[in-house]
Amino acid sequence: MQPELPFNPSQLFIAGEWRGAQQGETLPLENPSDGSTLCEIARGRLADVDAAVAAAQAALDGEWGRTSHAERGRLLSAMSRKVLEQLDMLARLEALDVGKPLQQARADVLALARYLEFYGGAADKVHGQTLPFAQGYTALTLREPHGVTGHIVPWNYPMQIIGRSLGAALAMGNACVLKPAEEACLTALAFARIAQQVGVPAGAINVITGLGEEAGAALASHAGVQHISFTGSVATGKLIQTAAAKNVVPVTLELGGKSPQIVFADADLDCALPYLVNAGIQNAGQTCSAASRILVQRQVLDAVRERMAQRYRALRVGSALADLDLGPLISQRQKVVVERYLALAQGAGPRIVAQGTLAPDAPRGGHYVRPTLIDELPPTHVLAQEEVFGPVQVLIAFDGEEQALQIANGTAFGLVAGVWTRDGARQMRMARGLKCGQVFINNYGAGGGVELPFGGVKQSGHGREKGFEALYGFSVLKTVAIYHG
Ligand code: NAD
């Protein structure tokens, strides 16, 4: 199905203008629901990245660099309102491009609008300090933009990640070069069009579509870029950090996880159940903070298993526009990866407890897998250690609090954790003992949590996005000491 696009997807957005890639090349963009080609996108390369970085620098030296904090806030707020005006169109684009059910795509549009609203409101509220210092001096700090910031965004939540990353960077006065994923980049282009519609100065936002190893690598290693934010795989994150190190520029890395939800015997299971399952199957499990491990205190293992199984049996998978519980995976490549993991639960492997069903009218050629709940397995099993990035959850039994912590912390990742218990003292002990960036007690995900700093430890990455904290990450502190006698 060809989407009706209000822009030409085979053009890049550089210096406030739409133009084809310098070498004139394009790439097909696939519809993961049926495998058809949605459209052609521009294949940006080094020369295009050079032009985008130069445009961003020119914006900093020109109109954008002179734009006041308050005016930056007004522009972001205006973008937020425009996003809401275009809700239906943006949701449809994201659904077609990523393969996510329409309702989930709508939630992502609302999240994008909320990020822009939040950072629009915050743009003139970040300030330095005056510092007590030696006699005869006044010392103060100033918060300044890094300069040109590079944003390399994955395919799973393009709008949300663009909102949290560019929203904060623009609020602090940086000029951005955005490289969306080659698998899903239409809403990045729609975002550029919205910036243009509300009058964001030329060059403050530039969008280069293309391949990771071409446009992405060129951006990550560009000497004119002063900060890189990246969300995606651990392997690519390492390449990006290495490239940034060569230019001695800071990076924010958000690299996924193997997040646990920990259910104690005293938990309110009625309340927990929807969170346990949804956090594993949302976006077909292609979520960095997916709760792919469900740790259950042994006394309630049977009850949790049975109730999750009921929910799994009711899950339906189909095309994005059919708007069922799950859509397809992003690509055939991703499907192969997930199926390889599922094959570990055959034969002598751990038992499959329950699976969802594929809708009979799901188009052939779509990259569908059935959501799968896997029975109790040892915490060291590959399925309990590696990020599957598909709709697969495993059950792990534990006896006491200490063991729950050991298992929860016993992977290479540390992004998010959920804890379900009515015991207040235990809630605090768990929150302190878990090695990860966010802990949710008696909830999970907190509805997206635009206000809540987000990021990982260990292989989940470093740096914090979302909330006010991101504004510090997207700025540098300058100290000024004035001697006046
Ligand atoms: P990836 O990390 O390779 O791609 C993410 C982004 O990085 C895309 O924009 C891509 O174009 C870009 N990129 C790729 N290679 C690059 C390079 N050498 N230099 C600069 N940029 C580059 O992820 P993928 O290959 O699309 O997915 C593979 C796995 O990554 C998934 O199975 C999943 O485990 C993980 N992943 C995690 C997240 C997350 O939200 N943390 C998102 C997507 C993928």
Coordinates of C-alpha atoms and ligand atoms in Angstrom, one line a residue:
M1 CA 0.0 0.0 0.0
Q2 CA 1.4 3.4 -1.0
P3 CA 1.0 6.0 1.7
E4 CA -0.2 9.5 0.8
L5 CA 2.8 11.5 1.7
P6 CA 2.7 15.3 2.2
F7 CA 6.4 15.4 1.3
N8 CA 8.8 13.7 -1.1
P9 CA 10.4 10.8 0.8
S10 CA 13.3 10.6 -1.6
Q11 CA 14.6 14.0 -0.5
L12 CA 16.8 15.0 2.4
F13 CA 16.1 18.0 4.6
I14 CA 19.2 20.2 4.8
A15 CA 19.4 24.0 5.6
G16 CA 15.7 24.3 5.5
E17 CA 15.4 22.9 2.0
W18 CA 14.3 19.6 0.5
R19 CA 16.9 18.1 -1.9
G20 CA 17.9 14.7 -3.3
A21 CA 21.0 12.9 -2.2
Q22 CA 24.1 14.3 -3.9
Q23 CA 24.8 11.1 -5.7
G24 CA 21.1 10.8 -6.7
E25 CA 20.7 7.4 -5.1
T26 CA 17.6 6.0 -3.4
L27 CA 16.7 2.9 -1.3
P28 CA 13.4 1.1 -1.1
L29 CA 11.5 1.4 2.2
E30 CA 9.6 -1.7 3.1
N31 CA 6.1 -2.1 4.6
P32 CA 6.7 -4.8 7.2
S33 CA 3.0 -5.8 7.3
D34 CA 3.1 -7.2 3.7
G35 CA 6.7 -6.9 2.5
S36 CA 5.8 -4.4 -0.3
T37 CA 7.7 -1.3 -1.0
L38 CA 6.2 1.8 0.5
C39 CA 8.3 4.3 -1.3
E40 CA 11.9 5.2 -2.1
I41 CA 14.0 7.1 0.3
A42 CA 17.2 9.1 -0.4
R43 CA 20.4 7.3 0.2
G44 CA 22.4 10.0 2.0
R45 CA 26.2 9.6 2.2
L46 CA 29.2 11.4 3.5
A47 CA 28.8 14.4 1.2
D48 CA 25.2 14.9 2.3
V49 CA 26.2 14.6 6.0
D50 CA 28.9 17.2 5.3
A51 CA 26.3 19.5 3.9
A52 CA 23.9 18.9 6.9
V53 CA 26.7 19.5 9.5
A54 CA 27.7 22.7 7.6
A55 CA 24.1 23.8 7.6
A56 CA 23.7 23.2 11.3
Q57 CA 26.9 25.1 12.0
A58 CA 25.7 28.0 9.9
A59 CA 22.4 28.0 11.8
L60 CA 24.3 28.3 15.1
D61 CA 26.4 31.2 13.6
G62 CA 23.2 32.8 12.3
E63 CA 19.5 33.1 13.1
W64 CA 19.2 30.0 15.2
G65 CA 22.1 30.9 17.4
R66 CA 20.5 34.3 18.1
T67 CA 17.1 32.8 18.9
S68 CA 16.3 33.5 22.6
H69 CA 15.5 30.7 25.1
A70 CA 11.9 31.8 25.2
E71 CA 11.5 31.8 21.4
R72 CA 13.0 28.3 21.2
G73 CA 10.4 27.2 23.7
R74 CA 7.6 28.8 21.6
L75 CA 8.8 27.1 18.5
L76 CA 8.9 23.7 20.2
S77 CA 5.4 24.3 21.6
A78 CA 4.2 25.3 18.2
M79 CA 5.6 22.0 16.8
S80 CA 3.8 20.1 19.5
R81 CA 0.5 21.7 18.5
K82 CA 1.2 20.9 14.8
V83 CA 2.0 17.3 15.7
L84 CA -1.4 17.0 17.4
E85 CA -3.2 18.6 14.3
Q86 CA -1.5 15.9 12.2
L87 CA -2.2 13.1 14.6
D88 CA -4.0 10.8 12.1
M89 CA -1.6 11.3 9.3
L90 CA 1.5 10.7 11.6
A91 CA 0.0 7.7 13.2
R92 CA -0.8 6.1 9.9
L93 CA 2.7 6.8 8.6
E94 CA 4.3 5.3 11.7
A95 CA 2.0 2.3 11.6
L96 CA 2.8 1.6 7.9
D97 CA 6.5 2.2 8.3
V98 CA 7.2 0.4 11.6
G99 CA 4.4 -2.2 11.4
K100 CA 3.0 -1.2 14.8
P101 CA -0.8 -1.4 15.4
L102 CA -2.5 1.9 14.7
Q103 CA -3.5 2.5 18.4
Q104 CA 0.2 2.1 19.4
A105 CA 1.3 4.5 16.7
R106 CA -1.3 7.0 17.9
A107 CA 0.2 6.7 21.4
D108 CA 3.6 7.5 19.9
V109 CA 2.3 10.6 18.2
L110 CA 0.9 11.8 21.5
A111 CA 4.2 11.1 23.2
L112 CA 6.0 13.1 20.5
A113 CA 3.7 16.0 21.1
R114 CA 4.2 15.7 24.9
Y115 CA 8.0 15.7 24.5
L116 CA 7.8 18.9 22.4
E117 CA 5.4 20.5 24.9
F118 CA 7.6 19.5 27.9
Y119 CA 10.9 20.7 26.3
G120 CA 9.2 23.8 24.9
G121 CA 8.1 24.7 28.5
A122 CA 11.6 23.9 29.8
A123 CA 13.7 25.9 27.3
D124 CA 13.9 29.1 29.3
K125 CA 14.1 27.4 32.7
V126 CA 17.6 25.9 32.7
H127 CA 20.1 28.3 34.2
G128 CA 23.5 28.5 35.8
Q129 CA 24.4 29.5 39.3
T130 CA 26.4 32.1 41.1
L131 CA 29.1 30.5 43.2
P132 CA 30.5 31.6 46.6
F133 CA 34.2 32.2 45.8
A134 CA 37.2 34.2 46.9
Q135 CA 37.0 37.8 48.1
G136 CA 36.9 40.3 45.2
Y137 CA 35.5 37.8 42.7
T138 CA 32.1 37.0 41.3
A139 CA 31.9 33.4 39.9
L140 CA 29.1 32.0 37.9
T141 CA 28.2 29.2 35.6
L142 CA 26.5 29.4 32.2
R143 CA 24.7 26.5 30.4
E144 CA 25.5 26.6 26.8
P145 CA 24.6 24.3 23.8
H146 CA 27.2 21.8 22.6
G147 CA 26.8 23.1 19.1
V148 CA 26.0 20.6 16.3
T149 CA 24.4 17.5 17.7
G150 CA 24.1 14.2 15.9
H151 CA 21.1 12.0 16.5
I152 CA 21.1 8.4 15.3
V153 CA 17.7 6.9 15.8
P154 CA 16.4 3.3 15.5
W155 CA 13.3 2.0 13.8
N156 CA 11.3 0.8 16.8
Y157 CA 10.0 4.1 18.1
P158 CA 11.1 6.8 15.7
M159 CA 8.7 9.5 16.8
Q160 CA 9.2 9.0 20.5
I161 CA 13.0 8.9 20.2
I162 CA 13.1 11.9 17.9
G163 CA 10.9 13.8 20.5
R164 CA 13.0 13.0 23.5
S165 CA 16.3 13.5 21.7
L166 CA 15.8 16.5 19.4
G167 CA 13.3 18.1 21.8
A168 CA 15.9 18.4 24.5
A169 CA 18.7 19.3 22.2
L170 CA 16.8 22.1 20.5
A171 CA 15.5 23.5 23.8
M172 CA 19.2 24.0 24.8
G173 CA 20.0 25.7 21.5
N174 CA 21.9 23.0 19.7
A175 CA 21.5 22.5 15.9
C176 CA 20.6 18.9 15.0
V177 CA 21.5 16.5 12.3
L178 CA 19.1 13.5 12.5
K179 CA 19.8 10.1 10.9
P180 CA 16.7 7.9 11.2
A181 CA 16.9 4.2 10.6
E182 CA 16.8 3.0 7.0
E183 CA 13.9 0.6 8.0
A184 CA 11.6 3.4 9.2
C185 CA 12.2 7.1 8.5
L186 CA 8.9 8.6 7.3
T187 CA 8.0 10.3 10.5
A188 CA 11.5 11.8 10.8
L189 CA 10.8 13.5 7.4
A190 CA 7.3 14.5 8.6
F191 CA 9.0 16.0 11.7
A192 CA 11.2 18.2 9.5
R193 CA 8.2 19.4 7.6
I194 CA 6.5 20.4 10.8
A195 CA 9.6 22.3 11.8
Q196 CA 9.5 24.1 8.5
Q197 CA 5.7 24.8 8.9
V198 CA 6.1 26.5 12.3
G199 CA 9.2 28.5 11.2
V200 CA 12.1 26.8 12.9
P201 CA 15.2 28.7 11.5
A202 CA 16.9 26.9 8.6
G203 CA 19.6 24.5 9.6
A204 CA 18.5 24.0 13.2
I205 CA 17.0 20.6 12.1
N206 CA 18.5 18.6 9.3
V207 CA 17.4 15.0 8.3
I208 CA 19.7 12.6 6.4
T209 CA 18.1 9.3 5.5
G210 CA 20.4 6.4 4.4
L211 CA 22.2 3.4 5.6
G212 CA 23.8 3.1 9.0
E213 CA 27.2 2.1 7.7
E214 CA 27.2 5.1 5.3
A215 CA 25.2 8.1 6.5
G216 CA 25.2 6.9 10.2
A217 CA 28.9 6.2 10.3
A218 CA 29.7 9.5 8.5
L219 CA 27.7 11.4 11.1
A220 CA 29.1 9.6 14.1
S221 CA 32.7 10.3 13.0
H222 CA 32.2 13.8 11.7
A223 CA 34.6 16.3 13.1
G224 CA 32.0 19.1 13.0
V225 CA 29.7 17.3 15.4
Q226 CA 30.0 18.1 19.1
H227 CA 27.7 15.5 20.7
I228 CA 26.1 12.2 19.5
S229 CA 23.0 10.6 20.9
F230 CA 22.3 7.0 19.8
T231 CA 19.7 4.5 20.5
G232 CA 20.1 1.0 19.1
S233 CA 22.1 -2.2 19.4
V234 CA 25.1 -2.7 21.6
A235 CA 27.4 -3.5 18.7
T236 CA 26.6 -0.3 16.8
G237 CA 26.7 1.7 20.1
K238 CA 30.3 0.5 20.5
L239 CA 31.2 1.7 17.0
I240 CA 29.6 5.1 17.7
Q241 CA 31.4 5.5 21.0
T242 CA 34.7 4.6 19.3
A243 CA 34.0 7.1 16.5
A244 CA 33.1 9.8 19.0
A245 CA 36.2 9.1 21.1
K246 CA 38.4 9.9 18.1
N247 CA 36.9 13.4 18.0
V248 CA 36.7 13.5 21.9
V249 CA 33.0 14.3 21.9
P250 CA 30.4 13.1 24.4
V251 CA 27.9 10.4 23.6
T252 CA 24.6 9.3 25.0
L253 CA 24.0 5.6 24.4
E254 CA 20.7 3.8 24.9
L255 CA 21.3 0.2 24.0
G256 CA 18.4 -1.9 25.2
G257 CA 18.2 -4.5 27.9
K258 CA 16.8 -7.7 29.4
S259 CA 14.5 -6.0 31.9
P260 CA 12.9 -8.0 34.7
Q261 CA 9.5 -7.6 36.3
I262 CA 9.7 -9.2 39.7
V263 CA 6.5 -10.5 41.2
F264 CA 6.4 -11.3 45.0
A265 CA 3.8 -13.5 46.5
D266 CA 2.1 -10.6 48.2
A267 CA 1.6 -8.7 44.9
D268 CA -1.8 -7.6 43.6
L269 CA -1.9 -9.9 40.7
D270 CA -5.0 -8.4 39.1
C271 CA -3.2 -5.1 38.9
A272 CA 0.1 -6.6 37.8
L273 CA -1.2 -8.9 35.1
P274 CA -1.8 -6.4 32.2
Y275 CA 1.6 -4.8 32.9
L276 CA 3.4 -8.1 32.9
V277 CA 2.2 -9.1 29.5
N278 CA 1.9 -5.7 27.8
A279 CA 5.5 -4.7 28.7
G280 CA 6.7 -7.8 26.8
I281 CA 4.5 -7.7 23.7
Q282 CA 4.1 -4.0 23.0
N283 CA 5.5 -3.1 19.6
A284 CA 5.9 -6.9 19.1
G285 CA 8.5 -6.9 21.8
Q286 CA 10.8 -4.6 19.8
T287 CA 11.2 -2.2 22.8
C288 CA 14.4 -1.4 24.5
S289 CA 12.7 -1.5 27.9
A290 CA 10.6 -4.6 27.1
A291 CA 10.1 -6.7 30.3
S292 CA 11.3 -9.9 28.7
R293 CA 12.0 -11.7 32.0
I294 CA 9.2 -12.3 34.5
L295 CA 10.7 -13.3 37.9
V296 CA 8.0 -14.9 40.1
Q297 CA 8.2 -16.0 43.7
R298 CA 7.7 -19.7 43.7
Q299 CA 4.5 -19.7 45.8
V300 CA 2.6 -17.8 43.0
L301 CA 4.4 -19.2 40.0
D302 CA 1.5 -21.5 39.0
A303 CA -1.1 -18.7 39.3
V304 CA 1.1 -16.2 37.4
R305 CA 1.8 -18.7 34.7
E306 CA -1.8 -19.6 34.2
R307 CA -3.1 -16.0 34.1
M308 CA -0.4 -14.9 31.7
A309 CA -1.1 -18.0 29.5
Q310 CA -4.8 -17.0 29.3
R311 CA -3.8 -13.5 28.2
Y312 CA -1.3 -14.9 25.6
R313 CA -3.9 -17.2 24.1
A314 CA -6.1 -14.2 23.5
L315 CA -3.4 -12.2 21.7
R316 CA -3.9 -11.6 18.0
V317 CA -1.3 -10.7 15.4
G318 CA -2.0 -8.9 12.2
S319 CA -1.1 -6.0 9.9
A320 CA -0.5 -2.6 11.4
L321 CA -3.8 -1.2 10.0
A322 CA -5.8 -4.2 11.2
D323 CA -4.9 -2.7 14.6
L324 CA -4.7 -5.9 16.7
D325 CA -2.6 -6.6 19.7
L326 CA 0.6 -7.0 17.7
G327 CA 1.9 -6.2 14.3
P328 CA 4.7 -7.7 12.3
L329 CA 8.4 -7.5 13.2
I330 CA 10.3 -4.8 11.4
S331 CA 12.1 -7.0 8.8
Q332 CA 12.7 -10.5 7.6
R333 CA 16.2 -10.2 9.2
Q334 CA 14.6 -9.5 12.6
K335 CA 12.2 -12.4 12.2
V336 CA 15.0 -14.8 11.5
V337 CA 16.8 -13.6 14.7
V338 CA 13.6 -14.1 16.8
E339 CA 12.8 -17.5 15.3
R340 CA 16.4 -18.6 16.1
Y341 CA 15.7 -17.8 19.7
L342 CA 12.3 -19.5 19.6
A343 CA 14.0 -22.6 18.2
L344 CA 15.8 -22.9 21.6
A345 CA 12.4 -23.7 23.1
Q346 CA 11.9 -26.9 21.0
G347 CA 12.6 -30.5 21.9
A348 CA 14.6 -30.8 25.1
G349 CA 14.6 -27.0 25.6
P350 CA 12.3 -25.0 27.9
R351 CA 8.6 -25.5 27.4
I352 CA 6.4 -23.1 25.5
V353 CA 3.4 -22.3 27.9
A354 CA 1.2 -20.4 25.4
Q355 CA 1.2 -18.5 22.2
G356 CA -1.0 -15.9 20.5
T357 CA -2.6 -16.5 17.1
L358 CA -1.9 -15.0 13.7
A359 CA -5.0 -13.4 12.1
P360 CA -6.1 -15.5 9.0
D361 CA -6.1 -12.3 6.9
A362 CA -2.5 -11.3 7.9
P363 CA -0.9 -10.5 4.6
R364 CA 1.6 -13.0 3.2
G365 CA 5.0 -11.4 3.0
G366 CA 4.6 -9.7 6.4
H367 CA 7.2 -10.5 9.1
Y368 CA 4.9 -12.1 11.7
V369 CA 5.8 -14.2 14.7
R370 CA 3.4 -15.4 17.4
P371 CA 3.9 -13.9 20.8
T372 CA 5.3 -16.7 23.0
L373 CA 5.4 -17.3 26.8
I374 CA 8.2 -19.6 27.8
D375 CA 8.1 -21.6 31.0
E376 CA 10.4 -21.4 33.9
L377 CA 14.0 -21.8 33.0
P378 CA 17.4 -21.3 34.7
P379 CA 18.4 -17.6 34.9
T380 CA 21.6 -18.4 33.0
H381 CA 19.8 -19.8 30.0
V382 CA 20.4 -17.9 26.7
L383 CA 16.7 -16.9 26.6
A384 CA 17.1 -15.4 30.0
Q385 CA 20.3 -13.5 29.2
E386 CA 20.2 -12.2 25.6
E387 CA 17.9 -9.5 24.2
V388 CA 15.5 -11.2 21.8
F389 CA 13.8 -8.0 20.5
G390 CA 10.7 -9.9 19.7
P391 CA 7.5 -10.9 21.6
V392 CA 9.0 -13.5 23.8
Q393 CA 8.9 -13.6 27.6
V394 CA 10.4 -16.1 30.0
L395 CA 9.4 -17.1 33.5
I396 CA 12.0 -17.5 36.2
A397 CA 11.2 -18.7 39.7
F398 CA 12.8 -17.3 42.8
D399 CA 12.4 -18.0 46.5
G400 CA 13.5 -14.9 48.4
E401 CA 14.3 -11.2 48.0
E402 CA 18.1 -11.7 47.9
Q403 CA 17.8 -14.3 45.2
A404 CA 15.4 -12.1 43.2
L405 CA 18.0 -9.3 43.2
Q406 CA 20.8 -11.6 42.2
I407 CA 18.8 -12.9 39.2
A408 CA 17.5 -9.5 38.2
N409 CA 21.0 -8.0 38.3
G410 CA 22.6 -11.1 36.7
T411 CA 22.7 -10.1 33.0
A412 CA 24.9 -7.8 31.0
F413 CA 22.2 -5.2 30.9
G414 CA 20.6 -2.8 33.3
L415 CA 17.9 -0.6 31.8
V416 CA 14.6 -0.9 33.7
A417 CA 13.0 -3.1 36.3
G418 CA 9.5 -3.6 37.8
V419 CA 8.7 -4.8 41.3
W420 CA 5.3 -6.0 42.4
T421 CA 4.9 -6.2 46.2
R422 CA 2.7 -4.6 48.8
D423 CA 5.5 -4.5 51.4
G424 CA 6.8 -0.9 51.6
A425 CA 10.2 -1.7 53.1
R426 CA 10.8 -4.3 50.5
Q427 CA 9.9 -1.9 47.8
M428 CA 12.7 0.4 48.9
R429 CA 15.2 -2.3 49.4
M430 CA 14.6 -3.6 45.9
A431 CA 14.7 -0.1 44.4
R432 CA 18.1 0.4 45.9
G433 CA 19.4 -3.0 45.2
L434 CA 18.5 -3.2 41.5
K435 CA 21.3 -2.2 39.1
C436 CA 19.5 -0.3 36.3
G437 CA 18.4 3.1 35.3
Q438 CA 14.7 3.0 36.2
V439 CA 12.7 1.1 38.8
F440 CA 8.9 0.9 38.7
I441 CA 7.1 -0.2 41.8
N442 CA 3.6 -1.6 41.3
N443 CA 3.6 -0.3 37.7
Y444 CA 5.8 -0.6 34.7
G445 CA 6.7 2.1 32.2
A446 CA 4.6 4.8 33.9
G447 CA 2.8 5.6 30.7
G448 CA 6.0 6.6 28.8
G449 CA 7.3 8.9 31.5
V450 CA 8.4 11.9 29.4
E451 CA 9.3 13.6 32.7
L452 CA 11.3 10.7 34.1
P453 CA 15.1 10.5 33.3
F454 CA 15.8 7.3 31.3
G455 CA 18.9 5.4 30.4
G456 CA 20.9 2.4 31.5
V457 CA 24.0 1.0 33.2
K458 CA 26.3 -1.7 32.0
Q459 CA 25.7 -2.7 28.4
S460 CA 22.4 -0.8 28.4
G461 CA 24.4 2.3 27.8
H462 CA 25.1 5.6 29.6
G463 CA 23.8 9.1 29.8
R464 CA 20.2 10.1 30.5
E465 CA 17.4 11.1 28.2
K466 CA 13.9 12.3 29.0
G467 CA 12.9 14.7 31.8
F468 CA 14.9 17.7 32.9
E469 CA 18.1 15.7 33.2
A470 CA 18.4 15.4 29.4
L471 CA 18.7 19.2 29.2
Y472 CA 21.9 19.0 31.2
G473 CA 23.2 16.2 28.9
F474 CA 22.5 18.3 25.8
S475 CA 24.4 21.3 27.2
V476 CA 27.8 22.2 28.6
L477 CA 28.6 24.2 31.7
K478 CA 30.9 27.2 31.4
T479 CA 32.4 28.7 34.5
V480 CA 33.1 32.4 34.6
A481 CA 35.2 34.0 37.3
I482 CA 35.2 37.9 37.4
Y483 CA 37.8 39.7 39.5
H484 CA 36.5 43.1 40.4
G485 CA 38.4 43.8 43.6
Ligands
NAD1 P1 21.4 -0.7 14.8 O1 21.9 -0.4 16.2 O2 22.4 -1.2 13.9 O3 20.6 0.5 14.2 C1 20.2 1.6 14.9 C2 20.5 2.9 14.2 O4 21.9 3.0 14.0 C3 19.9 3.0 12.7 O5 19.6 4.4 12.5 C4 21.1 2.6 11.9 O6 21.0 3.2 10.6 C5 22.3 3.2 12.6 N1 23.6 2.5 12.3 C6 23.8 1.2 12.0 N2 25.1 1.0 11.8 C7 25.7 2.2 12.1 C8 27.1 2.6 12.1 N3 28.1 1.7 11.8 N4 27.4 3.8 12.4 C9 26.4 4.7 12.7 N5 25.1 4.4 12.7 C10 24.7 3.1 12.4 O7 20.2 -1.8 15.1 P2 19.6 -2.8 14.0 O8 20.6 -3.5 13.2 O9 18.5 -2.1 13.3 O10 18.9 -3.8 15.0 C11 19.6 -4.9 15.6 C12 19.4 -5.1 17.0 O11 19.6 -3.9 17.8 C13 18.0 -5.5 17.4 O12 17.7 -6.8 17.3 C14 17.9 -5.0 18.8 O13 18.4 -6.0 19.7 C15 18.8 -3.8 18.9 N6 18.0 -2.6 18.8 C16 17.8 -1.9 20.0 C17 17.0 -0.7 20.0 C18 16.8 0.0 21.2 O14 15.7 0.7 21.3 N7 17.7 0.0 22.2 C19 16.5 -0.3 18.8 C20 16.7 -1.0 17.6 C21 17.5 -2.1 17.6

